[in-house]
CSV table of C-alpha atoms in Angstrom, one decimal:
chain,number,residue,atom,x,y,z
E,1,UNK,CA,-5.9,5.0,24.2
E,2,UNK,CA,-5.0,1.6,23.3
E,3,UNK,CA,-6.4,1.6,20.0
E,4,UNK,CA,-4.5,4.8,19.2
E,5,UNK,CA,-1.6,2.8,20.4
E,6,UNK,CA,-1.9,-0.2,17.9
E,7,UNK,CA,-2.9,2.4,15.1
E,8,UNK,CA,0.7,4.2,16.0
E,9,UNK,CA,2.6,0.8,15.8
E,10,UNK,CA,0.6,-0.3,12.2
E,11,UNK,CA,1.6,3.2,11.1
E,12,UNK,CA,5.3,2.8,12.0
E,13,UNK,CA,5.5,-0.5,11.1
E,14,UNK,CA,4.2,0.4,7.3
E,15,UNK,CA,6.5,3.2,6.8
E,16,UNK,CA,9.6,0.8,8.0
E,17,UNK,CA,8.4,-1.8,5.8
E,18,UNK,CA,8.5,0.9,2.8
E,19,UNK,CA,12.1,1.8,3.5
E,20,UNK,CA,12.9,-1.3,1.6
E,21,UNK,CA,15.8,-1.1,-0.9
E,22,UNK,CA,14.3,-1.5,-4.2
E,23,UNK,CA,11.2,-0.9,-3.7
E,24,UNK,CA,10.1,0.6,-6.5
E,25,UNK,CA,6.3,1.6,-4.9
E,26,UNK,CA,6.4,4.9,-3.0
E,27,UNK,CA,5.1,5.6,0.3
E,28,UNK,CA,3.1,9.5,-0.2
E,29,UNK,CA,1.2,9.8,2.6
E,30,UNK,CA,-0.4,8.1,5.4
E,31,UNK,CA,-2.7,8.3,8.0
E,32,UNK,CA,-4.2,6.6,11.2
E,33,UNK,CA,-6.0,3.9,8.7
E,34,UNK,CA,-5.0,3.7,5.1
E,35,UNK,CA,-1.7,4.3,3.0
E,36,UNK,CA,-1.8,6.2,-0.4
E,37,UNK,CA,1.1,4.6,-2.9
E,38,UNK,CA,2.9,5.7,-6.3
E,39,UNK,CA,2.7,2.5,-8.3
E,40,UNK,CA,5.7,1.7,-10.5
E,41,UNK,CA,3.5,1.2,-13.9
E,42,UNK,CA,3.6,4.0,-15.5
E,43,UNK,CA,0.5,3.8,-18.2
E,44,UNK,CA,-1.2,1.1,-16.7
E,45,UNK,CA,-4.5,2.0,-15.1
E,46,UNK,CA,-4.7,2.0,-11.2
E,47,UNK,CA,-7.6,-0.5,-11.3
E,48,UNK,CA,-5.5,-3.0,-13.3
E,49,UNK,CA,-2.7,-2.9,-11.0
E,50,UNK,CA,-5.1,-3.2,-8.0
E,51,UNK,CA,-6.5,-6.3,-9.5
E,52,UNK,CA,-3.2,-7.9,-10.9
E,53,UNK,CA,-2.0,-7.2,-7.1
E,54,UNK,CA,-5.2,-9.0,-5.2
E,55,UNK,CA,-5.2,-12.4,-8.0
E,56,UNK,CA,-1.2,-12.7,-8.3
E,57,UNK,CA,-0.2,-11.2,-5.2
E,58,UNK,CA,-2.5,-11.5,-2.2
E,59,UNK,CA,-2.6,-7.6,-1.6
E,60,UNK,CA,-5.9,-5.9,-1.5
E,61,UNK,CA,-6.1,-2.2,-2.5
E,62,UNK,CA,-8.1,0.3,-4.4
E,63,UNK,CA,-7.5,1.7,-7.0
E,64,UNK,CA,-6.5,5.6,-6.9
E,65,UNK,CA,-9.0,6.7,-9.5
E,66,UNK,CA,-11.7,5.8,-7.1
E,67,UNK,CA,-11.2,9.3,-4.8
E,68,UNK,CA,-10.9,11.2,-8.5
E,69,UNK,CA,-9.6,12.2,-11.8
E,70,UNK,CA,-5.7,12.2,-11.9
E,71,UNK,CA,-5.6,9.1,-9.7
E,72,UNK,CA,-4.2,6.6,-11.8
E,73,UNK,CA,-1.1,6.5,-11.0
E,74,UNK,CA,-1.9,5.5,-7.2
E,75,UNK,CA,-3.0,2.8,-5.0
E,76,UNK,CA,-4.9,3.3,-1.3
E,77,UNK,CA,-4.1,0.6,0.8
E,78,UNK,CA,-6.2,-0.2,4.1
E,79,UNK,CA,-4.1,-1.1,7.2
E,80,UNK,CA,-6.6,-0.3,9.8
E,81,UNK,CA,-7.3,-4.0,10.7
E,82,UNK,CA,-3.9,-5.6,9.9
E,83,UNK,CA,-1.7,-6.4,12.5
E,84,UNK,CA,2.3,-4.5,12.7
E,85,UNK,CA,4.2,-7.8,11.9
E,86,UNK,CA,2.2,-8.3,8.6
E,87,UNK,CA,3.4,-4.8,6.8
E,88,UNK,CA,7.1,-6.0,5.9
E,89,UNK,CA,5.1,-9.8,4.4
E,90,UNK,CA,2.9,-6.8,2.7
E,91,UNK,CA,5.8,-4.7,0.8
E,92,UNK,CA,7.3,-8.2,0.3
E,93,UNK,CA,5.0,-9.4,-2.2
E,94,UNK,CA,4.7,-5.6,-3.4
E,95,UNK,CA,8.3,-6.0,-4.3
E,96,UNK,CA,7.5,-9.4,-6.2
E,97,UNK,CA,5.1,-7.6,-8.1
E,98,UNK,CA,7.7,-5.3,-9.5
């Protein structure tokens, strides 16, 4: 039960933290453990977003054309392990990215 607790307050936590105003990243669906985003850079590849965002921006995610063809336009981001008061730091530097 208290796991299931702490995944509800990461999971709330990340969807505040993507209520941002000008955010330009979207928020399309989340679960218990991981976040799949809309990246704003139309025409660049998912993976070289994914890596431009880990070596400029301290974010670590994959790239959505590793779960299949069509992907590229998307980011999965991993927030099983991160604790609630790190998601707003999180879209923060997202929002640098931009």
């Amino acid at each position: 039960r208290a796991t299931c607790g702490q995944m509800a307050q990461r999971l709330a936590a990340l969807r505040k933290a993507f209520t941002q105003p000008g955010l330009a990243y979207r928020l399309e669906s989340s679960g218990a453990m991981f976040a799949y985003v809309r990246h704003p850079f139309s025409g660049e590849t998912a993976k070289a977003v994914a890596m431009r965002l880990a070596g400029e921006h301290d974010v670590l995610c994959l790239p959505g054309s590793m779960f299949g063809s069509g992907q590229d336009d998307y980011l999965r981001i991993a927030f099983a392990n991160v604790d609630s008061a790190l998601m707003a730091p999180m879209v923060q530097r997202l929002m640098e990215s931009q």
